[in-house]
PDB file of N, CA, C and O in Angstrom:
ATOM      1  N   MET A   1     158.203  -5.042 148.480  1.00  0.00           N
ATOM      2  CA  MET A   1     157.526  -3.949 149.274  1.00  0.00           C
ATOM      3  C   MET A   1     157.151  -4.532 150.651  1.00  0.00           C
ATOM      4  O   MET A   1     156.566  -5.602 150.789  1.00  0.00           O
ATOM      5  N   LYS A   2     157.584  -3.794 151.766  1.00  0.00           N
ATOM      6  CA  LYS A   2     157.306  -4.193 153.017  1.00  0.00           C
ATOM      7  C   LYS A   2     155.847  -3.577 153.482  1.00  0.00           C
ATOM      8  O   LYS A   2     155.659  -2.422 153.336  1.00  0.00           O
ATOM      9  N   VAL A   3     155.092  -4.404 154.143  1.00  0.00           N
ATOM     10  CA  VAL A   3     153.771  -3.884 154.665  1.00  0.00           C
ATOM     11  C   VAL A   3     153.791  -4.013 156.104  1.00  0.00           C
ATOM     12  O   VAL A   3     154.064  -5.107 156.643  1.00  0.00           O
ATOM     13  N   GLU A   4     153.315  -2.890 156.706  1.00  0.00           N
ATOM     14  CA  GLU A   4     153.249  -2.901 158.281  1.00  0.00           C
ATOM     15  C   GLU A   4     151.985  -3.354 158.605  1.00  0.00           C
ATOM     16  O   GLU A   4     150.851  -2.829 158.135  1.00  0.00           O
ATOM     17  N   THR A   5     151.783  -4.370 159.584  1.00  0.00           N
ATOM     18  CA  THR A   5     150.506  -4.974 160.126  1.00  0.00           C
ATOM     19  C   THR A   5     149.817  -3.888 160.806  1.00  0.00           C
ATOM     20  O   THR A   5     150.381  -2.967 161.606  1.00  0.00           O
ATOM     21  N   ASN A   6     148.458  -3.854 160.823  1.00  0.00           N
ATOM     22  CA  ASN A   6     147.583  -3.157 161.530  1.00  0.00           C
ATOM     23  C   ASN A   6     147.323  -3.759 162.888  1.00  0.00           C
ATOM     24  O   ASN A   6     146.943  -3.093 163.864  1.00  0.00           O
ATOM     25  N   LEU A   7     147.658  -5.040 163.131  1.00  0.00           N
ATOM     26  CA  LEU A   7     147.459  -5.774 164.431  1.00  0.00           C
ATOM     27  C   LEU A   7     148.717  -5.537 165.197  1.00  0.00           C
ATOM     28  O   LEU A   7     149.779  -5.690 164.798  1.00  0.00           O
ATOM     29  N   LYS A   8     148.506  -5.192 166.491  1.00  0.00           N
ATOM     30  CA  LYS A   8     149.551  -4.842 167.316  1.00  0.00           C
ATOM     31  C   LYS A   8     150.056  -6.173 168.050  1.00  0.00           C
ATOM     32  O   LYS A   8     148.966  -6.797 168.665  1.00  0.00           O
ATOM     33  N   SER A   9     151.199  -6.527 168.157  1.00  0.00           N
ATOM     34  CA  SER A   9     151.620  -7.628 168.936  1.00  0.00           C
ATOM     35  C   SER A   9     152.019  -7.039 170.334  1.00  0.00           C
ATOM     36  O   SER A   9     152.989  -6.483 170.520  1.00  0.00           O
ATOM     37  N   MET A  10     151.101  -7.496 171.259  1.00  0.00           N
ATOM     38  CA  MET A  10     151.313  -6.784 172.600  1.00  0.00           C
ATOM     39  C   MET A  10     150.461  -7.614 173.618  1.00  0.00           C
ATOM     40  O   MET A  10     149.378  -8.189 173.225  1.00  0.00           O
ATOM     41  N   ASP A  11     150.862  -7.632 174.823  1.00  0.00           N
ATOM     42  CA  ASP A  11     150.131  -8.231 176.028  1.00  0.00           C
ATOM     43  C   ASP A  11     149.257  -7.021 176.436  1.00  0.00           C
ATOM     44  O   ASP A  11     149.582  -5.871 176.241  1.00  0.00           O
ATOM     45  N   TYR A  12     148.131  -7.359 177.162  1.00  0.00           N
ATOM     46  CA  TYR A  12     147.196  -6.265 177.618  1.00  0.00           C
ATOM     47  C   TYR A  12     146.551  -6.744 178.853  1.00  0.00           C
ATOM     48  O   TYR A  12     146.400  -7.900 179.242  1.00  0.00           O
ATOM     49  N   LEU A  13     146.067  -5.729 179.571  1.00  0.00           N
ATOM     50  CA  LEU A  13     145.330  -5.989 180.767  1.00  0.00           C
ATOM     51  C   LEU A  13     143.772  -5.760 180.434  1.00  0.00           C
ATOM     52  O   LEU A  13     143.405  -4.964 179.672  1.00  0.00           O
ATOM     53  N   LEU A  14     143.005  -6.686 181.062  1.00  0.00           N
ATOM     54  CA  LEU A  14     141.580  -6.578 180.723  1.00  0.00           C
ATOM     55  C   LEU A  14     140.883  -5.285 180.942  1.00  0.00           C
ATOM     56  O   LEU A  14     139.909  -4.987 180.250  1.00  0.00           O
ATOM     57  N   LYS A  15     141.434  -4.530 181.993  1.00  0.00           N
ATOM     58  CA  LYS A  15     140.785  -3.275 182.344  1.00  0.00           C
ATOM     59  C   LYS A  15     141.079  -2.227 181.302  1.00  0.00           C
ATOM     60  O   LYS A  15     140.416  -1.255 181.166  1.00  0.00           O
ATOM     61  N   ASP A  16     141.984  -2.473 180.351  1.00  0.00           N
ATOM     62  CA  ASP A  16     142.391  -1.519 179.383  1.00  0.00           C
ATOM     63  C   ASP A  16     141.786  -1.875 177.887  1.00  0.00           C
ATOM     64  O   ASP A  16     142.044  -1.146 177.009  1.00  0.00           O
ATOM     65  N   VAL A  17     140.968  -2.795 177.802  1.00  0.00           N
ATOM     66  CA  VAL A  17     140.418  -3.198 176.652  1.00  0.00           C
ATOM     67  C   VAL A  17     138.955  -3.387 176.588  1.00  0.00           C
ATOM     68  O   VAL A  17     138.309  -3.358 177.554  1.00  0.00           O
ATOM     69  N   VAL A  18     138.308  -3.331 175.456  1.00  0.00           N
ATOM     70  CA  VAL A  18     136.941  -3.721 175.223  1.00  0.00           C
ATOM     71  C   VAL A  18     136.804  -4.967 174.294  1.00  0.00           C
ATOM     72  O   VAL A  18     137.621  -5.061 173.348  1.00  0.00           O
ATOM     73  N   ARG A  19     135.783  -5.730 174.562  1.00  0.00           N
ATOM     74  CA  ARG A  19     135.615  -6.866 173.782  1.00  0.00           C
ATOM     75  C   ARG A  19     134.355  -6.670 172.773  1.00  0.00           C
ATOM     76  O   ARG A  19     133.257  -6.359 173.370  1.00  0.00           O
ATOM     77  N   ILE A  20     134.588  -6.723 171.418  1.00  0.00           N
ATOM     78  CA  ILE A  20     133.399  -6.478 170.543  1.00  0.00           C
ATOM     79  C   ILE A  20     133.216  -7.672 169.778  1.00  0.00           C
ATOM     80  O   ILE A  20     134.022  -8.145 169.107  1.00  0.00           O
ATOM     81  N   VAL A  21     131.806  -8.082 169.773  1.00  0.00           N
ATOM     82  CA  VAL A  21     131.435  -9.221 169.109  1.00  0.00           C
ATOM     83  C   VAL A  21     130.546  -8.932 167.913  1.00  0.00           C
ATOM     84  O   VAL A  21     130.261  -9.823 167.132  1.00  0.00           O
ATOM     85  N   ASN A  22     129.926  -7.771 167.953  1.00  0.00           N
ATOM     86  CA  ASN A  22     129.108  -7.284 166.823  1.00  0.00           C
ATOM     87  C   ASN A  22     129.879  -7.170 165.542  1.00  0.00           C
ATOM     88  O   ASN A  22     130.734  -6.243 165.488  1.00  0.00           O
ATOM     89  N   PRO A  23     129.633  -7.943 164.498  1.00  0.00           N
ATOM     90  CA  PRO A  23     130.400  -7.867 163.290  1.00  0.00           C
ATOM     91  C   PRO A  23     130.357  -6.497 162.638  1.00  0.00           C
ATOM     92  O   PRO A  23     131.229  -6.085 162.006  1.00  0.00           O
ATOM     93  N   LYS A  24     129.246  -5.749 162.587  1.00  0.00           N
ATOM     94  CA  LYS A  24     129.026  -4.477 161.991  1.00  0.00           C
ATOM     95  C   LYS A  24     129.824  -3.565 162.745  1.00  0.00           C
ATOM     96  O   LYS A  24     130.600  -2.777 162.227  1.00  0.00           O
ATOM     97  N   GLN A  25     129.824  -3.561 164.037  1.00  0.00           N
ATOM     98  CA  GLN A  25     130.676  -2.700 164.921  1.00  0.00           C
ATOM     99  C   GLN A  25     132.181  -2.847 164.713  1.00  0.00           C
ATOM    100  O   GLN A  25     132.847  -1.833 164.502  1.00  0.00           O
ATOM    101  N   GLN A  26     132.545  -4.139 164.604  1.00  0.00           N
ATOM    102  CA  GLN A  26     133.878  -4.376 164.292  1.00  0.00           C
ATOM    103  C   GLN A  26     134.363  -3.812 162.987  1.00  0.00           C
ATOM    104  O   GLN A  26     135.351  -3.161 162.931  1.00  0.00           O
ATOM    105  N   LEU A  27     133.523  -3.978 161.969  1.00  0.00           N
ATOM    106  CA  LEU A  27     133.803  -3.617 160.612  1.00  0.00           C
ATOM    107  C   LEU A  27     133.914  -2.000 160.543  1.00  0.00           C
ATOM    108  O   LEU A  27     134.877  -1.402 159.968  1.00  0.00           O
ATOM    109  N   LEU A  28     133.063  -1.333 161.268  1.00  0.00           N
ATOM    110  CA  LEU A  28     132.969   0.132 161.250  1.00  0.00           C
ATOM    111  C   LEU A  28     134.134   0.756 162.057  1.00  0.00           C
ATOM    112  O   LEU A  28     134.759   1.632 161.774  1.00  0.00           O
ATOM    113  N   TYR A  29     134.638  -0.031 163.194  1.00  0.00           N
ATOM    114  CA  TYR A  29     135.827   0.452 163.869  1.00  0.00           C
ATOM    115  C   TYR A  29     137.005   0.370 163.002  1.00  0.00           C
ATOM    116  O   TYR A  29     137.782   1.297 162.841  1.00  0.00           O
ATOM    117  N   ILE A  30     137.126  -0.725 162.324  1.00  0.00           N
ATOM    118  CA  ILE A  30     138.301  -0.939 161.437  1.00  0.00           C
ATOM    119  C   ILE A  30     138.216   0.021 160.176  1.00  0.00           C
ATOM    120  O   ILE A  30     139.309   0.684 159.860  1.00  0.00           O
ATOM    121  N   LYS A  31     137.107   0.328 159.632  1.00  0.00           N
ATOM    122  CA  LYS A  31     136.872   1.246 158.543  1.00  0.00           C
ATOM    123  C   LYS A  31     137.379   2.645 159.062  1.00  0.00           C
ATOM    124  O   LYS A  31     137.740   3.412 158.235  1.00  0.00           O
ATOM    125  N   ASN A  32     137.144   2.922 160.332  1.00  0.00           N
ATOM    126  CA  ASN A  32     137.629   4.179 160.933  1.00  0.00           C
ATOM    127  C   ASN A  32     138.972   4.121 161.514  1.00  0.00           C
ATOM    128  O   ASN A  32     139.246   4.981 162.323  1.00  0.00           O
ATOM    129  N   GLN A  33     139.846   3.312 161.020  1.00  0.00           N
ATOM    130  CA  GLN A  33     141.198   3.168 161.339  1.00  0.00           C
ATOM    131  C   GLN A  33     141.447   2.738 162.814  1.00  0.00           C
ATOM    132  O   GLN A  33     142.542   3.289 163.427  1.00  0.00           O
ATOM    133  N   VAL A  34     140.570   2.232 163.518  1.00  0.00           N
ATOM    134  CA  VAL A  34     140.656   1.724 164.821  1.00  0.00           C
ATOM    135  C   VAL A  34     140.859   0.158 164.845  1.00  0.00           C
ATOM    136  O   VAL A  34     139.862  -0.559 164.454  1.00  0.00           O
ATOM    137  N   TYR A  35     141.987  -0.392 165.056  1.00  0.00           N
ATOM    138  CA  TYR A  35     142.277  -1.878 164.725  1.00  0.00           C
ATOM    139  C   TYR A  35     142.203  -2.667 166.021  1.00  0.00           C
ATOM    140  O   TYR A  35     142.701  -2.172 167.082  1.00  0.00           O
ATOM    141  N   PRO A  36     141.898  -3.885 165.942  1.00  0.00           N
ATOM    142  CA  PRO A  36     141.881  -4.740 167.116  1.00  0.00           C
ATOM    143  C   PRO A  36     143.353  -5.116 167.481  1.00  0.00           C
ATOM    144  O   PRO A  36     144.334  -5.195 166.597  1.00  0.00           O
ATOM    145  N   ILE A  37     143.626  -5.425 168.708  1.00  0.00           N
ATOM    146  CA  ILE A  37     144.879  -5.907 169.196  1.00  0.00           C
ATOM    147  C   ILE A  37     144.920  -7.436 169.337  1.00  0.00           C
ATOM    148  O   ILE A  37     145.960  -8.063 169.559  1.00  0.00           O
ATOM    149  N   ASP A  38     143.785  -7.926 169.380  1.00  0.00           N
ATOM    150  CA  ASP A  38     143.714  -9.412 169.586  1.00  0.00           C
ATOM    151  C   ASP A  38     142.426  -9.866 168.870  1.00  0.00           C
ATOM    152  O   ASP A  38     141.472  -9.113 168.804  1.00  0.00           O
ATOM    153  N   ILE A  39     142.337 -11.136 168.356  1.00  0.00           N
ATOM    154  CA  ILE A  39     141.202 -11.728 167.813  1.00  0.00           C
ATOM    155  C   ILE A  39     141.196 -13.234 168.151  1.00  0.00           C
ATOM    156  O   ILE A  39     142.127 -13.842 168.216  1.00  0.00           O
ATOM    157  N   TYR A  40     139.891 -13.601 168.596  1.00  0.00           N
ATOM    158  CA  TYR A  40     139.717 -15.083 168.826  1.00  0.00           C
ATOM    159  C   TYR A  40     138.359 -15.540 168.595  1.00  0.00           C
ATOM    160  O   TYR A  40     137.425 -14.626 168.488  1.00  0.00           O
ATOM    161  N   THR A  41     138.080 -16.756 168.590  1.00  0.00           N
ATOM    162  CA  THR A  41     136.668 -17.247 168.379  1.00  0.00           C
ATOM    163  C   THR A  41     136.112 -17.617 169.716  1.00  0.00           C
ATOM    164  O   THR A  41     136.831 -17.977 170.674  1.00  0.00           O
ATOM    165  N   SER A  42     134.736 -17.616 169.789  1.00  0.00           N
ATOM    166  CA  SER A  42     133.985 -17.989 170.931  1.00  0.00           C
ATOM    167  C   SER A  42     132.707 -18.554 170.604  1.00  0.00           C
ATOM    168  O   SER A  42     132.500 -18.595 169.360  1.00  0.00           O
ATOM    169  N   VAL A  43     131.954 -18.930 171.463  1.00  0.00           N
ATOM    170  CA  VAL A  43     130.583 -19.482 171.292  1.00  0.00           C
ATOM    171  C   VAL A  43     129.596 -18.704 172.032  1.00  0.00           C
ATOM    172  O   VAL A  43     129.716 -18.391 173.097  1.00  0.00           O
ATOM    173  N   ASP A  44     128.454 -18.284 171.248  1.00  0.00           N
ATOM    174  CA  ASP A  44     127.356 -17.522 171.829  1.00  0.00           C
ATOM    175  C   ASP A  44     126.671 -18.528 172.713  1.00  0.00           C
ATOM    176  O   ASP A  44     126.086 -19.524 172.334  1.00  0.00           O
ATOM    177  N   ASP A  45     126.578 -18.196 173.981  1.00  0.00           N
ATOM    178  CA  ASP A  45     125.760 -18.975 174.994  1.00  0.00           C
ATOM    179  C   ASP A  45     124.352 -19.224 174.641  1.00  0.00           C
ATOM    180  O   ASP A  45     123.860 -20.306 174.878  1.00  0.00           O
ATOM    181  N   LYS A  46     123.672 -18.216 174.053  1.00  0.00           N
ATOM    182  CA  LYS A  46     122.274 -18.335 173.746  1.00  0.00           C
ATOM    183  C   LYS A  46     122.016 -19.130 172.479  1.00  0.00           C
ATOM    184  O   LYS A  46     121.114 -19.930 172.570  1.00  0.00           O
ATOM    185  N   THR A  47     122.745 -18.966 171.525  1.00  0.00           N
ATOM    186  CA  THR A  47     122.513 -19.707 170.229  1.00  0.00           C
ATOM    187  C   THR A  47     123.396 -20.862 169.923  1.00  0.00           C
ATOM    188  O   THR A  47     123.016 -21.730 169.206  1.00  0.00           O
ATOM    189  N   GLY A  48     124.512 -20.965 170.672  1.00  0.00           N
ATOM    190  CA  GLY A  48     125.508 -21.992 170.235  1.00  0.00           C
ATOM    191  C   GLY A  48     126.361 -21.764 169.062  1.00  0.00           C
ATOM    192  O   GLY A  48     127.181 -22.546 168.656  1.00  0.00           O
ATOM    193  N   ASN A  49     126.056 -20.656 168.419  1.00  0.00           N
ATOM    194  CA  ASN A  49     126.763 -20.256 167.246  1.00  0.00           C
ATOM    195  C   ASN A  49     128.223 -19.600 167.470  1.00  0.00           C
ATOM    196  O   ASN A  49     128.424 -19.261 168.477  1.00  0.00           O
ATOM    197  N   SER A  50     129.123 -20.113 166.567  1.00  0.00           N
ATOM    198  CA  SER A  50     130.511 -19.417 166.696  1.00  0.00           C
ATOM    199  C   SER A  50     130.515 -18.055 166.390  1.00  0.00           C
ATOM    200  O   SER A  50     129.720 -17.619 165.546  1.00  0.00           O
ATOM    201  N   LEU A  51     131.304 -17.347 167.019  1.00  0.00           N
ATOM    202  CA  LEU A  51     131.514 -15.835 166.616  1.00  0.00           C
ATOM    203  C   LEU A  51     132.889 -15.439 166.799  1.00  0.00           C
ATOM    204  O   LEU A  51     133.789 -16.080 167.468  1.00  0.00           O
ATOM    205  N   ILE A  52     133.269 -14.458 166.142  1.00  0.00           N
ATOM    206  CA  ILE A  52     134.631 -13.771 166.112  1.00  0.00           C
ATOM    207  C   ILE A  52     134.601 -12.635 167.171  1.00  0.00           C
ATOM    208  O   ILE A  52     133.756 -11.778 167.096  1.00  0.00           O
ATOM    209  N   VAL A  53     135.532 -12.677 168.113  1.00  0.00           N
ATOM    210  CA  VAL A  53     135.741 -11.550 169.147  1.00  0.00           C
ATOM    211  C   VAL A  53     136.944 -10.784 168.747  1.00  0.00           C
ATOM    212  O   VAL A  53     137.986 -11.388 168.482  1.00  0.00           O
ATOM    213  N   MET A  54     136.586  -9.483 168.776  1.00  0.00           N
ATOM    214  CA  MET A  54     137.883  -8.613 168.543  1.00  0.00           C
ATOM    215  C   MET A  54     138.048  -7.760 169.805  1.00  0.00           C
ATOM    216  O   MET A  54     137.145  -7.352 170.370  1.00  0.00           O
ATOM    217  N   ILE A  55     139.384  -7.604 170.189  1.00  0.00           N
ATOM    218  CA  ILE A  55     139.705  -7.001 171.460  1.00  0.00           C
ATOM    219  C   ILE A  55     140.422  -5.601 170.907  1.00  0.00           C
ATOM    220  O   ILE A  55     141.295  -5.668 170.144  1.00  0.00           O
ATOM    221  N   PHE A  56     139.871  -4.464 171.493  1.00  0.00           N
ATOM    222  CA  PHE A  56     140.404  -3.139 171.003  1.00  0.00           C
ATOM    223  C   PHE A  56     140.780  -2.496 172.353  1.00  0.00           C
ATOM    224  O   PHE A  56     140.197  -2.679 173.331  1.00  0.00           O
ATOM    225  N   LEU A  57     141.699  -1.615 172.290  1.00  0.00           N
ATOM    226  CA  LEU A  57     142.249  -0.656 173.407  1.00  0.00           C
ATOM    227  C   LEU A  57     141.075   0.381 173.729  1.00  0.00           C
ATOM    228  O   LEU A  57     140.636   0.947 172.723  1.00  0.00           O
ATOM    229  N   LYS A  58     140.741   0.437 174.900  1.00  0.00           N
ATOM    230  CA  LYS A  58     139.659   1.460 175.257  1.00  0.00           C
ATOM    231  C   LYS A  58     140.154   2.806 174.862  1.00  0.00           C
ATOM    232  O   LYS A  58     139.352   3.553 174.317  1.00  0.00           O
ATOM    233  N   LYS A  59     141.346   3.100 175.047  1.00  0.00           N
ATOM    234  CA  LYS A  59     141.805   4.557 174.718  1.00  0.00           C
ATOM    235  C   LYS A  59     141.725   4.917 173.339  1.00  0.00           C
ATOM    236  O   LYS A  59     141.483   5.975 172.819  1.00  0.00           O
ATOM    237  N   ASP A  60     141.699   3.772 172.382  1.00  0.00           N
ATOM    238  CA  ASP A  60     141.612   4.000 170.857  1.00  0.00           C
ATOM    239  C   ASP A  60     140.201   4.107 170.586  1.00  0.00           C
ATOM    240  O   ASP A  60     139.866   4.532 169.426  1.00  0.00           O
ATOM    241  N   THR A  61     139.284   3.583 171.343  1.00  0.00           N
ATOM    242  CA  THR A  61     137.796   3.488 170.836  1.00  0.00           C
ATOM    243  C   THR A  61     136.976   4.450 171.341  1.00  0.00           C
ATOM    244  O   THR A  61     135.735   4.538 170.917  1.00  0.00           O
ATOM    245  N   SER A  62     137.337   5.460 172.274  1.00  0.00           N
ATOM    246  CA  SER A  62     136.469   6.358 172.886  1.00  0.00           C
ATOM    247  C   SER A  62     135.622   7.212 171.840  1.00  0.00           C
ATOM    248  O   SER A  62     134.586   7.366 171.887  1.00  0.00           O
ATOM    249  N   GLU A  63     136.359   7.655 170.864  1.00  0.00           N
ATOM    250  CA  GLU A  63     135.723   8.566 169.786  1.00  0.00           C
ATOM    251  C   GLU A  63     134.766   7.787 168.904  1.00  0.00           C
ATOM    252  O   GLU A  63     133.534   8.162 168.682  1.00  0.00           O
ATOM    253  N   VAL A  64     135.191   6.622 168.323  1.00  0.00           N
ATOM    254  CA  VAL A  64     134.337   5.815 167.608  1.00  0.00           C
ATOM    255  C   VAL A  64     133.285   5.142 168.279  1.00  0.00           C
ATOM    256  O   VAL A  64     132.173   5.003 167.874  1.00  0.00           O
ATOM    257  N   TYR A  65     133.352   4.872 169.629  1.00  0.00           N
ATOM    258  CA  TYR A  65     132.326   4.313 170.396  1.00  0.00           C
ATOM    259  C   TYR A  65     131.203   5.310 170.580  1.00  0.00           C
ATOM    260  O   TYR A  65     130.035   5.057 170.512  1.00  0.00           O
ATOM    261  N   GLN A  66     131.585   6.620 170.832  1.00  0.00           N
ATOM    262  CA  GLN A  66     130.552   7.628 171.039  1.00  0.00           C
ATOM    263  C   GLN A  66     129.733   7.812 169.635  1.00  0.00           C
ATOM    264  O   GLN A  66     128.586   8.104 169.627  1.00  0.00           O
ATOM    265  N   LYS A  67     130.579   7.945 168.474  1.00  0.00           N
ATOM    266  CA  LYS A  67     129.785   7.885 167.288  1.00  0.00           C
ATOM    267  C   LYS A  67     128.963   6.715 167.017  1.00  0.00           C
ATOM    268  O   LYS A  67     127.807   6.816 166.434  1.00  0.00           O
ATOM    269  N   TRP A  68     129.486   5.565 167.349  1.00  0.00           N
ATOM    270  CA  TRP A  68     128.626   4.283 167.420  1.00  0.00           C
ATOM    271  C   TRP A  68     127.362   4.514 167.991  1.00  0.00           C
ATOM    272  O   TRP A  68     126.186   4.058 167.553  1.00  0.00           O
ATOM    273  N   CYS A  69     127.348   4.912 169.333  1.00  0.00           N
ATOM    274  CA  CYS A  69     126.202   5.108 170.142  1.00  0.00           C
ATOM    275  C   CYS A  69     125.132   6.142 169.595  1.00  0.00           C
ATOM    276  O   CYS A  69     123.928   5.954 169.824  1.00  0.00           O
ATOM    277  N   ASN A  70     125.789   7.114 169.008  1.00  0.00           N
ATOM    278  CA  ASN A  70     124.863   8.100 168.242  1.00  0.00           C
ATOM    279  C   ASN A  70     124.443   7.901 166.870  1.00  0.00           C
ATOM    280  O   ASN A  70     123.844   8.756 166.288  1.00  0.00           O
ATOM    281  N   HIS A  71     124.769   6.663 166.348  1.00  0.00           N
ATOM    282  CA  HIS A  71     124.386   6.183 165.146  1.00  0.00           C
ATOM    283  C   HIS A  71     124.986   7.137 163.908  1.00  0.00           C
ATOM    284  O   HIS A  71     124.354   7.387 163.020  1.00  0.00           O
ATOM    285  N   GLU A  72     126.234   7.551 164.232  1.00  0.00           N
ATOM    286  CA  GLU A  72     126.977   8.483 163.316  1.00  0.00           C
ATOM    287  C   GLU A  72     128.190   7.859 162.685  1.00  0.00           C
ATOM    288  O   GLU A  72     128.867   8.399 161.934  1.00  0.00           O
ATOM    289  N   LEU A  73     128.426   6.641 163.143  1.00  0.00           N
ATOM    290  CA  LEU A  73     129.580   5.912 162.553  1.00  0.00           C
ATOM    291  C   LEU A  73     129.307   5.240 161.270  1.00  0.00           C
ATOM    292  O   LEU A  73     128.394   4.444 160.951  1.00  0.00           O
ATOM    293  N   ASP A  74     130.186   5.615 160.194  1.00  0.00           N
ATOM    294  CA  ASP A  74     129.905   5.052 158.833  1.00  0.00           C
ATOM    295  C   ASP A  74     131.279   4.860 158.249  1.00  0.00           C
ATOM    296  O   ASP A  74     132.285   5.038 158.650  1.00  0.00           O
TER     297      ASP A  74
END
C-alpha cells in the first residue's frame, strides 16, 4: 500500500510562511488538516530549552489562525 506524505517537499520564501513554535497550536493546525512544509529544531532564547519549529504556508493557515485567535480551534 502506497502512502502519500502530508509534508510537502518544496522551497519557500520567508514572506510566504509562518513559523509556529507553540506545540498546542501546531497540533491543532495538523488536526485540522493544515500541515507544515518544514520542521526544524531551535533553542528558546529566554529558557535555553530546545523546541520544535514548524513552518506553514500563510495561504493555508488563514482560516485556522482566525479560529485559533477566537479560541474556536479544536
